[in-house]
Coordinates of C-alpha atoms and ligand atoms in Angstrom, one line a residue:
M16 CA 1.3 -31.5 -10.6
G17 CA -0.3 -32.1 -7.2
E18 CA -0.8 -29.7 -4.3
F19 CA 2.3 -30.7 -2.4
D20 CA 4.6 -30.7 -5.6
L21 CA 3.4 -27.2 -6.3
I22 CA 4.2 -26.0 -2.8
R23 CA 7.6 -27.7 -2.8
R24 CA 8.5 -26.5 -6.2
F25 CA 7.5 -22.9 -5.9
F26 CA 7.0 -21.9 -2.3
Q27 CA 9.3 -24.0 -0.1
R28 CA 12.6 -22.3 0.5
P29 CA 15.2 -22.5 3.3
V30 CA 14.5 -19.9 6.0
R31 CA 17.2 -17.7 7.5
R32 CA 15.7 -15.6 10.3
A33 CA 12.6 -17.6 11.1
A34 CA 13.1 -20.7 13.3
L35 CA 10.9 -22.9 11.0
G36 CA 9.4 -22.4 7.6
V37 CA 7.2 -24.3 5.1
G38 CA 6.7 -28.0 5.7
D39 CA 5.3 -28.5 9.2
D40 CA 2.0 -27.7 10.8
C41 CA 3.1 -24.3 12.0
A42 CA 5.9 -22.0 11.2
L43 CA 8.0 -20.7 14.1
L44 CA 9.1 -17.0 14.1
A45 CA 11.9 -15.5 16.1
P46 CA 11.3 -11.8 16.6
A47 CA 14.2 -10.0 18.4
P48 CA 13.8 -10.2 22.2
G49 CA 11.4 -7.5 23.6
M50 CA 10.0 -6.5 20.2
Q51 CA 6.3 -6.3 19.5
L52 CA 4.9 -8.3 16.5
A53 CA 3.0 -6.2 14.0
V54 CA 0.5 -8.4 12.0
S55 CA -1.7 -7.6 9.0
S56 CA -3.6 -9.5 6.3
D57 CA -4.8 -8.4 2.9
M58 CA -6.8 -10.4 0.4
L59 CA -6.8 -9.9 -3.4
V60 CA -9.7 -11.3 -5.4
E61 CA -9.9 -11.6 -9.2
G62 CA -12.4 -9.2 -10.7
R63 CA -12.3 -7.0 -7.6
H64 CA -8.6 -6.1 -7.2
F65 CA -7.1 -7.3 -10.5
F66 CA -8.1 -8.3 -14.0
A67 CA -8.2 -12.0 -14.9
D68 CA -5.4 -11.6 -17.5
V69 CA -3.0 -9.7 -15.2
D70 CA 0.7 -10.6 -15.6
P71 CA 1.2 -13.2 -12.8
R72 CA 4.7 -11.8 -11.9
L73 CA 3.2 -8.3 -11.3
L74 CA 0.3 -9.9 -9.3
G75 CA 2.8 -11.7 -7.1
H76 CA 4.6 -8.4 -6.5
K77 CA 1.4 -6.5 -5.7
C78 CA 0.0 -9.1 -3.3
L79 CA 3.0 -8.7 -1.0
A80 CA 3.5 -5.0 -1.7
V81 CA 0.0 -4.1 -0.3
N82 CA 0.8 -6.1 2.9
L83 CA 4.3 -4.6 3.3
S84 CA 2.6 -1.2 2.9
D85 CA 0.6 -1.9 6.1
L86 CA 3.8 -2.7 8.0
A87 CA 5.3 0.5 6.6
A88 CA 2.3 2.5 7.9
C89 CA 3.0 1.2 11.4
G90 CA 6.7 1.8 11.2
A91 CA 7.4 -2.0 11.5
R92 CA 10.3 -3.9 10.0
P93 CA 9.2 -6.9 7.9
L94 CA 10.0 -10.4 9.2
A95 CA 7.9 -13.0 7.5
F96 CA 4.6 -13.8 5.7
T97 CA 2.2 -16.6 5.0
L98 CA 0.4 -17.2 1.7
A99 CA -3.1 -18.6 1.4
L100 CA -3.8 -19.3 -2.2
S101 CA -6.8 -20.5 -4.1
L102 CA -6.0 -21.4 -7.7
P103 CA -8.3 -22.6 -10.5
R104 CA -5.7 -25.1 -11.7
A105 CA -2.0 -26.1 -11.0
D106 CA -0.5 -24.2 -13.9
A107 CA 3.3 -24.4 -13.5
A108 CA 4.2 -21.4 -15.8
W109 CA 1.6 -19.2 -14.1
T110 CA 2.7 -20.2 -10.6
E111 CA 6.4 -19.9 -11.4
A112 CA 5.9 -16.3 -12.6
F113 CA 3.6 -15.4 -9.7
A114 CA 6.2 -16.8 -7.2
G115 CA 9.0 -15.0 -9.0
G116 CA 7.4 -11.6 -8.5
L117 CA 6.3 -12.4 -5.0
L118 CA 9.7 -13.7 -3.8
A119 CA 11.8 -11.0 -5.5
L120 CA 9.9 -8.4 -3.5
A121 CA 10.1 -10.6 -0.4
D122 CA 13.9 -10.9 -0.8
A123 CA 14.3 -7.2 -1.3
H124 CA 12.8 -6.6 2.1
G125 CA 14.2 -9.6 3.9
C126 CA 10.7 -10.9 4.5
E127 CA 10.5 -14.7 4.5
L128 CA 7.6 -16.9 3.2
V129 CA 7.2 -19.3 6.1
G130 CA 3.9 -21.1 5.4
G131 CA 0.4 -20.9 4.0
D132 CA -2.4 -22.9 2.5
T133 CA -3.2 -24.0 -1.1
T134 CA -6.6 -25.0 -2.4
Q135 CA -8.3 -25.3 -5.7
G136 CA -10.9 -22.7 -6.4
P137 CA -11.4 -19.2 -7.9
L138 CA -8.2 -17.2 -8.0
N139 CA -7.9 -15.5 -4.6
I140 CA -4.7 -14.6 -2.7
C141 CA -4.5 -13.8 1.0
I142 CA -1.2 -12.9 2.6
T143 CA -0.5 -12.3 6.3
V144 CA 2.6 -10.4 7.1
F145 CA 4.5 -10.3 10.4
G146 CA 6.9 -7.4 11.3
E147 CA 8.6 -6.2 14.5
V148 CA 8.5 -2.8 16.1
P149 CA 10.0 -1.6 19.4
P150 CA 7.2 -1.4 22.1
G151 CA 5.4 1.9 22.1
Q152 CA 6.9 3.0 18.8
A153 CA 4.4 1.7 16.3
L154 CA 2.8 4.6 14.3
L155 CA -0.9 4.6 14.9
R156 CA -4.0 6.4 13.3
S157 CA -4.9 7.9 16.7
G158 CA -2.0 10.2 17.4
A159 CA -2.7 13.3 15.3
R160 CA -2.9 16.6 17.3
A161 CA -4.2 20.1 16.3
G162 CA -1.3 22.1 14.8
D163 CA 0.4 19.0 13.3
D164 CA 1.4 19.1 9.6
I165 CA -0.1 16.5 7.2
W166 CA 2.3 14.9 4.8
V167 CA 2.2 12.4 2.0
S168 CA 5.0 10.3 0.5
G169 CA 5.7 10.0 -3.3
S170 CA 2.8 11.0 -5.4
L171 CA -1.0 10.3 -5.3
G172 CA -3.4 9.5 -8.2
D173 CA -1.2 7.7 -10.7
A174 CA -2.7 4.3 -10.0
R175 CA -6.3 5.6 -10.4
L176 CA -5.2 7.5 -13.6
A177 CA -4.0 4.2 -15.1
L178 CA -7.3 2.5 -14.1
E179 CA -9.3 5.2 -15.7
A180 CA -7.3 4.8 -18.9
L181 CA -7.5 1.0 -18.9
L182 CA -11.3 1.2 -18.4
G183 CA -11.5 3.6 -21.4
H184 CA -12.7 6.6 -19.4
T185 CA -9.7 8.7 -20.5
T186 CA -6.8 8.5 -22.9
L187 CA -3.2 8.9 -22.1
P188 CA -0.1 9.1 -24.3
P189 CA 1.5 5.6 -24.5
G190 CA 4.5 6.5 -22.4
T191 CA 2.4 8.1 -19.7
L192 CA 0.0 5.1 -19.6
A193 CA 3.0 2.7 -19.2
A194 CA 4.3 4.8 -16.3
A195 CA 0.9 5.0 -14.6
R196 CA 0.3 1.3 -15.1
Q197 CA 3.6 0.5 -13.4
R198 CA 2.3 2.5 -10.3
L199 CA -1.0 0.5 -10.5
E200 CA 0.4 -2.9 -11.0
A201 CA 3.7 -2.8 -9.2
P202 CA 3.4 -0.3 -6.2
T203 CA 6.4 0.4 -4.0
P204 CA 5.7 -0.1 -0.3
R205 CA 7.3 2.7 1.7
V206 CA 8.9 0.4 4.2
A207 CA 12.1 2.3 4.9
L208 CA 10.2 5.6 5.2
G209 CA 7.8 4.1 7.7
Q210 CA 10.6 3.0 10.0
A211 CA 12.5 6.3 9.6
L212 CA 9.3 8.1 10.8
R213 CA 9.3 6.3 14.2
G214 CA 9.6 8.9 16.9
I215 CA 8.8 11.7 14.4
A216 CA 5.3 11.1 13.0
S217 CA 2.4 11.5 15.4
S218 CA 0.1 9.3 13.2
A219 CA 0.3 7.4 9.9
L220 CA -1.6 5.1 7.5
D221 CA -1.1 3.9 4.0
V222 CA -3.4 5.3 1.2
S223 CA -5.1 2.3 -0.2
D224 CA -8.7 3.5 -0.7
G225 CA -8.2 7.2 -1.5
L226 CA -6.7 10.1 0.4
L227 CA -9.9 11.8 1.6
G228 CA -11.4 8.6 3.1
D229 CA -8.1 7.3 4.5
L230 CA -7.2 10.6 6.1
G231 CA -10.7 10.5 7.5
H232 CA -9.7 7.5 9.5
I233 CA -6.8 9.5 11.1
L234 CA -9.2 12.4 11.8
A235 CA -11.9 10.1 13.4
Q236 CA -9.5 8.1 15.5
S237 CA -7.5 11.2 16.6
R238 CA -10.8 13.2 17.1
V239 CA -9.5 16.2 15.1
G240 CA -10.2 18.0 11.8
A241 CA -8.0 19.1 9.0
S242 CA -7.4 21.5 6.1
L243 CA -5.8 20.2 2.9
D244 CA -4.4 22.3 0.0
T245 CA -5.4 20.3 -3.1
R246 CA -2.9 22.4 -5.1
L247 CA 0.0 20.6 -3.4
I248 CA -1.3 17.1 -4.2
T249 CA -0.2 15.9 -7.6
P250 CA 0.2 12.7 -9.5
L251 CA 3.8 12.1 -10.5
L252 CA 2.7 12.1 -14.1
D253 CA 1.0 15.4 -14.0
A254 CA 3.7 17.1 -11.9
G255 CA 6.0 16.9 -14.9
R256 CA 3.3 18.5 -17.0
H257 CA 3.5 15.7 -19.5
T258 CA -0.3 15.4 -19.4
P259 CA -2.0 18.4 -17.8
L260 CA -5.2 16.8 -16.6
A261 CA -8.7 18.2 -16.5
I262 CA -9.2 19.5 -12.9
D263 CA -12.1 17.1 -12.3
L264 CA -10.0 14.0 -13.3
L265 CA -7.1 15.3 -11.3
H266 CA -9.1 15.6 -8.2
Q267 CA -10.8 12.3 -8.7
C268 CA -7.4 10.6 -9.0
T269 CA -5.5 12.4 -6.2
L270 CA -8.3 12.8 -3.6
S271 CA -10.3 9.6 -4.0
G272 CA -8.1 7.4 -6.2
G273 CA -6.9 4.4 -4.2
D274 CA -4.1 1.8 -4.8
D275 CA -1.2 4.2 -4.6
Y276 CA 0.1 2.7 -1.3
E277 CA 1.8 5.9 -0.3
L278 CA 2.0 6.9 3.4
C279 CA -0.1 9.8 4.7
F280 CA 1.2 10.9 8.1
T281 CA 1.1 13.8 10.6
A282 CA 4.0 15.3 12.5
P283 CA 4.4 18.3 14.8
A284 CA 5.3 21.5 12.9
D285 CA 8.6 21.7 14.8
R286 CA 9.7 18.3 13.3
R287 CA 9.7 19.5 9.7
D288 CA 13.4 19.1 9.4
A289 CA 13.3 15.6 10.9
V290 CA 10.5 14.6 8.4
Q291 CA 12.6 15.9 5.5
A292 CA 15.6 14.0 6.8
A293 CA 13.6 10.8 7.1
G294 CA 12.5 11.3 3.5
R295 CA 16.1 11.8 2.4
D296 CA 17.4 8.8 4.4
S297 CA 14.8 6.5 2.8
A298 CA 15.1 8.1 -0.7
T299 CA 11.4 8.9 -0.7
R300 CA 9.9 12.3 -1.6
V301 CA 7.7 13.8 1.2
T302 CA 5.3 16.7 0.6
R303 CA 3.4 18.8 3.2
I304 CA -0.2 19.0 2.1
G305 CA -2.1 20.5 5.0
C306 CA -2.6 20.8 8.7
I307 CA -4.5 19.2 11.5
E308 CA -7.1 21.5 13.2
E309 CA -9.3 21.3 16.3
Q310 CA -12.5 21.9 14.4
P311 CA -13.9 18.5 13.2
G312 CA -14.3 17.8 9.5
L313 CA -12.1 18.2 6.4
R314 CA -11.7 21.5 4.6
L315 CA -10.3 21.6 1.1
I316 CA -8.5 24.5 -0.6
G317 CA -9.3 24.4 -4.3
P318 CA -7.3 25.3 -7.5
D319 CA -8.1 29.1 -7.1
G320 CA -7.0 29.2 -3.4
A321 CA -10.7 29.3 -2.2
A322 CA -12.6 26.7 -0.2
M323 CA -13.8 23.7 -2.3
A324 CA -16.5 21.2 -1.5
P325 CA -15.2 17.6 -1.3
R326 CA -17.1 15.9 -4.1
W327 CA -15.2 12.6 -4.2
T328 CA -15.5 9.7 -1.8
S329 CA -13.3 6.8 -1.1
F330 CA -13.6 3.2 -2.2
D331 CA -15.9 1.1 -0.1
H332 CA -16.5 -2.6 -1.1
F333 CA -20.0 -2.5 0.4
A334 CA -21.1 1.1 -0.4
A335 CA -24.6 1.4 -1.7
A336 CA -24.6 1.6 -5.5
Ligands
ADP404 P1 -1.9 -28.4 7.0 O1 -2.9 -29.2 6.2 O2 -1.3 -29.1 8.1 O3 -2.4 -27.1 7.3 P2 -0.9 -28.2 4.4 O4 -0.9 -29.6 4.0 O5 -2.0 -27.3 4.0 O6 -0.7 -28.2 6.0 O7 0.5 -27.5 4.0 C1 1.7 -28.2 4.1 C2 2.8 -27.2 4.4 O8 2.9 -26.3 3.3 C3 2.6 -26.3 5.6 O9 3.8 -26.0 6.2 C4 2.0 -25.0 5.0 O10 2.3 -23.9 5.8 C5 2.8 -25.0 3.7 N1 2.0 -24.3 2.6 C6 0.8 -24.7 2.0 N2 0.5 -23.8 1.0 C7 1.5 -22.9 1.0 C8 1.7 -21.8 0.1 N3 0.9 -21.4 -0.8 N4 2.8 -21.1 0.4 C9 3.7 -21.4 1.3 N5 3.5 -22.5 2.1 C10 2.4 -23.2 2.0
MG405 MG1 -4.0 -27.1 4.5

């Protein structure tokens, strides 16, 4: 199978909302008049972001999920995406499964594949997503103010817990591992919640590298500090007390574990009801975990209710070993 057969067979589909899709030199997008385009790219590299033997269907899902998560964090509605793909070989079964996972998630969000590039090389996937958002309504990292509440969606730490188990650093009962693995390999982008938070949240981002580091971006760009109550931040799997985790592992997963793709956002304290309503409307759990303060820096409340030193740092590809 050649390059163009592969594209035609697995990636070329009729477009509905875009003006022109796969097959020409450029795709043409048709955002609603007056809307701003929200654009984001994410690259996934074998050995860095996924294991070589990962299920291609799950990989297809995850590649798009992490990109949709960026649109969610900005409160944008997904429109379209492009796919730049480097493949070791033209493997029909692998590509079909990959495209299946990718396009199922795309269809669920009405996000159309409109173009891309395909080359032979080490497995590497780069997606660029396009979304639309009313002017002035995008959720940014820079809008948090002293007195705002800090919220997270869903649960944090499950993906990292799965990774720790897969790497043999901890053991989990089979049912728990399967559930954690699902969170690692097939994350749910909080697209509906992001849009529901427009006009309510003062700042937002998605947690991809770990809560402490990612919240740090909001604090830096908003020039504020914060207090977090670590007792309120739980992985889904621990919340049910299926596997009470050692406190160190719990903190490592919830505070510095990445890959959960939940939203962390701030909102004025008088908008608590509106935040809860946004959670209900989007069928997404939201939990208040702390507050924004004028004093710079991040203060943690530990398991006993006393101050706790932040020991864990976030993921950084180029951090000194
Ligand atoms: P060009 O060389 O002009 O950039 P290509 O020959 O690389 O175009 O690609 C042909 C068409 O197929 C283009 O419309 C391009 O957007 C699309 N395309 C290439 N690879 C992919 C892919 N992996 N997924 C979707 N569309 C793709
Ligand atoms: Mg090309």
